[in-house]
């Protein structure tokens, strides 16, 4: 669900090359390499905002496309915009995204992967199945006010990183680029292979931005989680599976108000998030900003959000957390389906799009 981001509060430092817990199952050589990195203890260098605001320019990703007209929360077909386009080499785009993931070793824990996953998630998680608005089609986070919604704090970093790829491949839509980047990051950091297909078309004006408040608020209760995800069309099992993306990345105080990673190997996709949530002892810790979060009693640099312990205490959510903590293969299977569904919400596929399953570059 990737709900967060802020600046380190803990004063105790751990080595950057921290070995992963023996509980974690390493599935690929790429994942093993990431696991050895562990997490950084220094605050990220500020070069902009981060993780889960792109330039206002957008080229349509298809020869004939439509975009959402979002007035009165209804969706209407807008004019067909004809634009000369050429075919996009999506395998090459994937390769270039994969190559930039570790180009800045000083960024967070040494990988841009988690922030790209968060971008794909937040661009897609605004979908409303009743009004048929929001979602990755349109890539409306390029515009204010959506770019400055509180839940999107820090995502300018992700958009700016991908802008140089878009400059090389101007015929890919931003919606396709952002979601492809999320798929690439998950796979390259040791996660499952997620089928992906193009077809998103970019909105051309800010009038198509979604209203604030459609993404999860980490300070609220488990019923809030259901309200947000049921609005998109997910059930309890899918909600928990998507929450497993918190195996990646960390929160930053200057973005979400929270601080720290969810587990000790935040650049490795695994089921360790569920193991940590279900097996560790969590205690409340007050933050300098006046808020609070949970931290691991034995390692206060690892944290959980208030809403996540509420989910653990919910009988329906808990059974899936326990399932995924015990069975990483089942988690990967269910996450693949749920994440593919997430990034395709509201996309006007024609039905003849090629579906890609990309090979990781580190295999």
Coordinates of C-alpha atoms in Angstrom, one line a residue:
X1 CA 0.0 0.0 0.0
X2 CA 3.0 2.2 0.3
X3 CA 1.5 4.9 2.5
X4 CA 4.4 7.0 3.7
X5 CA 7.8 8.8 4.0
X6 CA 10.1 11.3 6.6
X7 CA 13.7 11.8 8.1
X8 CA 15.5 9.4 10.5
X9 CA 14.7 9.9 14.2
X10 CA 16.7 7.0 15.6
X11 CA 20.2 7.8 16.9
X12 CA 21.5 4.2 16.9
X13 CA 23.4 3.4 13.6
X14 CA 23.6 0.0 11.9
X15 CA 26.1 -0.9 9.3
X16 CA 25.1 -0.2 5.7
X17 CA 26.0 -3.7 4.6
X18 CA 23.6 -5.5 7.0
X19 CA 22.9 -9.2 6.5
X20 CA 19.3 -10.2 6.0
X21 CA 17.5 -12.1 8.7
X22 CA 17.7 -15.9 8.3
X23 CA 14.0 -15.9 8.1
X24 CA 14.0 -14.4 4.7
X25 CA 13.8 -16.6 1.6
X26 CA 16.1 -15.4 -1.1
X27 CA 14.8 -16.4 -4.5
X28 CA 17.2 -14.9 -7.1
X29 CA 20.8 -13.9 -7.4
X30 CA 19.6 -10.3 -7.8
X31 CA 17.6 -10.5 -4.7
X32 CA 20.5 -12.0 -2.7
X33 CA 22.7 -9.1 -3.9
X34 CA 20.2 -6.6 -2.7
X35 CA 19.7 -8.4 0.7
X36 CA 23.4 -7.9 1.5
X37 CA 23.1 -4.2 1.3
X38 CA 20.8 -3.8 4.3
X39 CA 19.7 -0.2 4.9
X40 CA 21.4 3.1 5.2
X41 CA 21.5 5.0 8.4
X42 CA 21.9 8.5 7.1
X43 CA 19.1 10.7 6.0
X44 CA 18.8 10.9 2.2
X45 CA 20.5 13.7 0.4
X46 CA 17.9 16.3 -0.6
X47 CA 17.6 16.6 -4.3
X48 CA 13.9 17.0 -4.3
X49 CA 10.9 15.0 -3.0
X50 CA 10.8 11.0 -2.9
X51 CA 9.0 7.5 -2.8
X52 CA 4.9 5.7 -3.3
X53 CA 5.0 15.3 -9.5
X54 CA 5.9 15.0 -13.1
X55 CA 6.4 17.8 -15.7
X56 CA 3.3 19.2 -17.3
X57 CA 4.3 18.0 -20.7
X58 CA 2.7 14.8 -22.0
X59 CA 2.7 13.0 -25.4
X60 CA -0.2 10.7 -26.1
X61 CA 0.9 7.0 -26.1
X62 CA -1.3 5.9 -29.0
X63 CA -2.2 7.0 -32.5
X64 CA -5.8 7.6 -31.4
X65 CA -6.5 8.1 -27.7
X66 CA -9.1 9.6 -25.4
X67 CA -8.7 11.0 -21.9
X68 CA -11.0 11.5 -19.0
X69 CA -13.3 14.4 -18.6
X70 CA -13.7 14.5 -14.8
X71 CA -16.2 17.2 -14.1
X72 CA -19.1 16.3 -11.8
X73 CA -17.2 13.0 -11.0
X74 CA -18.4 11.5 -14.3
X75 CA -16.3 10.1 -17.1
X76 CA -17.1 11.2 -20.6
X77 CA -15.3 10.5 -23.8
X78 CA -13.3 13.5 -24.9
X79 CA -12.2 14.4 -28.4
X80 CA -10.1 11.9 -30.2
X81 CA -6.6 13.3 -30.4
X82 CA -4.7 12.1 -33.5
X83 CA -0.9 12.3 -33.1
X84 CA 1.9 10.8 -35.2
X85 CA 3.5 8.1 -33.1
X86 CA 6.1 5.3 -33.6
X87 CA 6.2 2.0 -31.9
X88 CA 7.9 1.9 -28.5
X89 CA 10.5 -0.7 -27.6
X90 CA 9.2 -1.6 -24.2
X91 CA 11.9 -4.2 -23.6
X92 CA 14.5 -1.4 -24.1
X93 CA 12.6 0.9 -21.8
X94 CA 12.5 -1.8 -19.1
X95 CA 16.3 -2.3 -19.5
X96 CA 17.0 1.4 -19.1
X97 CA 14.8 1.7 -16.0
X98 CA 16.6 -1.3 -14.5
X99 CA 20.0 0.2 -15.2
X100 CA 19.2 3.5 -13.4
X101 CA 17.9 1.8 -10.2
X102 CA 21.3 1.9 -8.5
X103 CA 22.9 4.8 -10.3
X104 CA 23.0 6.9 -7.1
X105 CA 24.4 4.9 -4.2
X106 CA 23.8 7.8 -1.8
X107 CA 20.0 7.8 -2.3
X108 CA 18.3 6.2 0.7
X109 CA 19.4 2.6 0.9
X110 CA 21.2 2.6 -2.5
X111 CA 18.2 2.0 -4.9
X112 CA 15.6 4.1 -6.6
X113 CA 13.4 1.0 -6.8
X114 CA 11.2 1.6 -3.8
X115 CA 10.3 5.1 -4.8
X116 CA 9.4 3.9 -8.3
X117 CA 7.1 1.3 -6.9
X118 CA 5.4 4.0 -4.8
X119 CA 4.9 6.2 -7.9
X120 CA 3.2 3.4 -9.8
X121 CA 1.1 2.6 -6.7
X122 CA 0.0 6.2 -6.0
X123 CA -0.7 6.9 -9.7
X124 CA -3.0 3.9 -9.8
X125 CA -4.5 3.9 -6.4
X126 CA -6.8 6.9 -7.0
X127 CA -9.2 4.8 -9.0
X128 CA -12.9 4.9 -8.1
X129 CA -14.9 2.0 -9.6
X130 CA -18.3 3.9 -9.2
X131 CA -17.4 7.1 -11.0
X132 CA -14.8 5.4 -13.2
X133 CA -12.3 8.2 -12.4
X134 CA -8.7 8.1 -11.4
X135 CA -6.2 5.4 -11.9
X136 CA -3.0 5.2 -13.9
X137 CA -4.7 6.3 -17.1
X138 CA -4.1 10.0 -17.5
X139 CA -1.0 10.2 -15.3
X140 CA -2.6 13.2 -13.7
X141 CA 0.0 13.5 -10.9
X142 CA 1.9 15.5 -13.5
X143 CA -0.3 18.4 -12.6
X144 CA -1.2 20.5 -9.6
X145 CA -3.1 20.1 -7.3
X146 CA -2.7 16.3 -7.5
X147 CA 1.1 16.6 -7.6
X148 CA 1.0 18.3 -4.2
X149 CA -1.4 16.1 -2.4
X150 CA 0.1 15.1 0.9
X151 CA 0.1 11.4 0.0
X152 CA 2.3 12.2 -3.0
X153 CA 5.0 14.0 -1.0
X154 CA 8.4 13.0 -2.3
X155 CA 7.3 11.5 -5.6
X156 CA 8.8 14.3 -7.6
X157 CA 12.1 12.4 -7.3
X158 CA 10.6 9.4 -9.0
X159 CA 9.0 11.5 -11.8
X160 CA 12.2 13.4 -12.4
X161 CA 14.2 10.2 -12.6
X162 CA 11.9 8.8 -15.2
X163 CA 11.8 12.0 -17.2
X164 CA 15.2 11.4 -18.8
X165 CA 13.9 8.0 -20.0
X166 CA 10.7 9.7 -21.4
X167 CA 13.0 12.2 -23.2
X168 CA 14.6 9.2 -25.0
X169 CA 11.3 7.5 -25.6
X170 CA 8.8 10.3 -26.1
X171 CA 6.1 8.1 -27.5
X172 CA 5.5 6.2 -24.3
X173 CA 2.7 7.6 -22.2
X174 CA 3.6 8.7 -18.7
X175 CA 1.0 6.3 -17.4
X176 CA 2.7 3.4 -19.2
X177 CA 6.1 4.6 -18.1
X178 CA 5.3 4.9 -14.4
X179 CA 3.6 1.6 -14.2
X180 CA 6.3 -0.2 -16.1
X181 CA 8.9 1.4 -13.8
X182 CA 7.0 -0.1 -10.8
X183 CA 7.0 -3.5 -12.4
X184 CA 10.7 -3.3 -13.2
X185 CA 11.6 -2.2 -9.7
X186 CA 9.7 -5.1 -8.1
X187 CA 11.3 -7.7 -10.4
X188 CA 14.8 -6.3 -10.2
X189 CA 14.7 -6.2 -6.4
X190 CA 13.9 -9.9 -6.2
X191 CA 10.1 -9.9 -6.6
X192 CA 7.8 -11.9 -8.9
X193 CA 7.5 -11.3 -12.6
X194 CA 4.4 -9.2 -13.2
X195 CA 2.7 -9.3 -16.7
X196 CA 2.4 -5.8 -18.0
X197 CA 0.7 -4.3 -21.1
X198 CA 0.6 -0.7 -22.5
X199 CA -2.5 1.3 -23.3
X200 CA -2.6 4.2 -20.9
X201 CA -3.2 7.6 -22.4
X202 CA -2.2 10.9 -20.8
X203 CA -4.6 13.6 -19.8
X204 CA -3.6 16.9 -21.2
X205 CA -4.8 19.3 -18.6
X206 CA -5.1 19.6 -14.8
X207 CA -8.9 19.5 -14.9
X208 CA -8.7 15.7 -14.9
X209 CA -6.8 15.5 -11.6
X210 CA -8.5 13.3 -8.9
X211 CA -9.6 14.9 -5.6
X212 CA -7.4 14.6 -2.5
X213 CA -8.0 11.9 0.0
X214 CA -8.3 8.8 -2.3
X215 CA -5.0 7.3 -1.0
X216 CA -4.6 5.6 2.4
X217 CA -4.0 7.6 5.6
X218 CA -1.6 5.7 7.9
X219 CA -2.9 7.3 11.0
X220 CA -6.4 5.9 10.6
X221 CA -8.0 2.6 11.4
X222 CA -8.5 -0.7 9.5
X223 CA -12.0 0.4 8.4
X224 CA -10.3 3.3 6.5
X225 CA -8.2 0.7 4.6
X226 CA -11.3 -1.1 3.5
X227 CA -13.0 2.1 2.4
X228 CA -10.0 3.0 0.2
X229 CA -9.5 -0.4 -1.3
X230 CA -13.1 -1.5 -1.6
X231 CA -13.6 1.8 -3.6
X232 CA -11.1 0.4 -6.1
X233 CA -12.7 -3.1 -6.2
X234 CA -10.2 -5.1 -4.0
X235 CA -11.1 -7.6 -1.2
X236 CA -9.4 -8.2 2.1
X237 CA -6.9 -10.8 0.7
X238 CA -5.9 -8.5 -2.1
X239 CA -5.5 -5.6 0.3
X240 CA -3.1 -7.6 2.5
X241 CA -1.2 -8.9 -0.6
X242 CA -0.6 -5.3 -1.8
X243 CA 0.5 -4.2 1.6
X244 CA 3.4 -6.6 1.2
X245 CA 5.0 -4.0 -1.0
X246 CA 6.1 -2.4 2.2
X247 CA 9.0 -4.9 2.2
X248 CA 10.6 -2.2 0.1
X249 CA 11.6 1.3 1.0
X250 CA 11.3 3.4 4.1
X251 CA 9.3 6.3 5.5
X252 CA 10.8 9.8 5.7
X253 CA 9.8 12.5 8.3
X254 CA 9.7 15.3 5.7
X255 CA 7.3 13.4 3.5
X256 CA 4.9 11.2 5.5
X257 CA 5.7 12.2 9.1
X258 CA 7.0 8.7 9.8
X259 CA 10.5 7.4 9.9
X260 CA 12.4 4.2 9.0
X261 CA 12.1 0.9 7.0
X262 CA 9.6 -1.9 7.7
X263 CA 12.5 -4.5 7.8
X264 CA 16.2 -4.6 7.6
X265 CA 16.6 -5.2 3.9
X266 CA 14.5 -2.5 2.3
X267 CA 15.9 -3.0 -1.2
X268 CA 14.8 -6.6 -1.3
X269 CA 11.3 -7.7 -2.2
X270 CA 10.3 -10.7 0.0
X271 CA 7.7 -11.8 2.5
X272 CA 9.8 -10.4 5.3
X273 CA 7.3 -7.6 5.9
X274 CA 4.7 -10.1 7.0
X275 CA 7.1 -12.0 9.1
X276 CA 8.1 -8.8 10.9
X277 CA 4.5 -7.7 11.4
X278 CA 3.4 -11.1 12.8
X279 CA 6.5 -12.2 14.8
X280 CA 8.1 -9.2 16.3
X281 CA 7.1 -7.2 19.5
X282 CA 6.0 -3.7 18.5
X283 CA 6.0 -0.8 20.9
X284 CA 4.9 2.8 20.5
X285 CA 7.5 5.5 19.9
X286 CA 6.8 9.2 20.0
X287 CA 8.3 11.2 17.1
X288 CA 9.8 14.6 17.1
X289 CA 6.9 16.0 15.1
X290 CA 4.5 15.1 17.8
X291 CA 3.2 12.0 16.1
X292 CA 4.0 8.3 16.9
X293 CA 4.7 5.0 15.2
X294 CA 5.4 1.5 16.2
X295 CA 9.0 0.3 16.4
X296 CA 10.5 -3.2 16.9
X297 CA 11.4 -3.6 20.6
X298 CA 14.7 -5.2 19.6
X299 CA 15.6 -2.8 16.8
X300 CA 14.0 0.6 17.0
X301 CA 15.2 1.6 13.5
X302 CA 12.6 -0.8 12.1
X303 CA 9.0 0.5 12.2
X304 CA 5.3 -0.2 11.5
X305 CA 2.6 2.4 10.8
X306 CA -0.3 2.7 13.3
X307 CA -2.7 1.4 10.7
X308 CA -0.7 -1.7 10.1
X309 CA -1.0 -2.9 13.7
X310 CA -4.7 -2.2 13.5
X311 CA -4.8 -4.5 10.4
X312 CA -2.9 -7.2 12.4
X313 CA -5.5 -7.0 15.1
X314 CA -8.3 -7.4 12.6
X315 CA -9.4 -11.1 12.3
X316 CA -9.9 -11.1 8.5
X317 CA -6.7 -9.3 7.7
X318 CA -4.6 -11.3 10.2
X319 CA -5.3 -14.6 8.6
X320 CA -3.8 -13.4 5.3
X321 CA -0.8 -11.8 7.1
X322 CA -0.1 -15.1 8.7
X323 CA -0.6 -17.0 5.5
X324 CA 2.0 -14.8 3.6
X325 CA 4.4 -14.9 6.5
X326 CA 4.5 -18.7 6.2
X327 CA 4.4 -19.0 2.4
X328 CA 6.3 -16.6 0.2
X329 CA 5.4 -18.4 -3.0
X330 CA 1.7 -17.8 -2.2
X331 CA 2.4 -14.2 -1.4
X332 CA 4.2 -13.7 -4.7
X333 CA 1.3 -15.4 -6.6
X334 CA -1.3 -13.2 -5.0
X335 CA 0.7 -10.1 -5.1
X336 CA 1.3 -10.5 -8.8
X337 CA -2.4 -10.7 -9.5
X338 CA -3.3 -7.8 -7.2
X339 CA -0.6 -5.5 -8.5
X340 CA -1.4 -6.2 -12.1
X341 CA -5.0 -5.4 -11.3
X342 CA -4.1 -2.2 -9.5
X343 CA -2.0 -0.7 -12.3
X344 CA -4.7 -1.6 -14.9
X345 CA -7.7 0.0 -13.1
X346 CA -9.5 2.3 -15.4
X347 CA -7.2 1.8 -18.4
X348 CA -9.2 1.8 -21.7
X349 CA -7.5 -1.3 -23.2
X350 CA -8.7 -2.2 -26.7
X351 CA -8.1 -5.9 -26.1
X352 CA -5.3 -6.4 -28.6
X353 CA -2.4 -5.1 -26.6
X354 CA 0.6 -7.3 -26.3
X355 CA 1.3 -8.5 -22.8
X356 CA 4.9 -8.4 -21.7
X357 CA 6.7 -10.6 -19.2
X358 CA 10.1 -8.9 -18.9
X359 CA 13.3 -10.8 -18.1
X360 CA 15.3 -9.2 -15.3
X361 CA 18.7 -7.8 -16.4
X362 CA 20.5 -9.4 -13.4
X363 CA 19.7 -13.0 -14.3

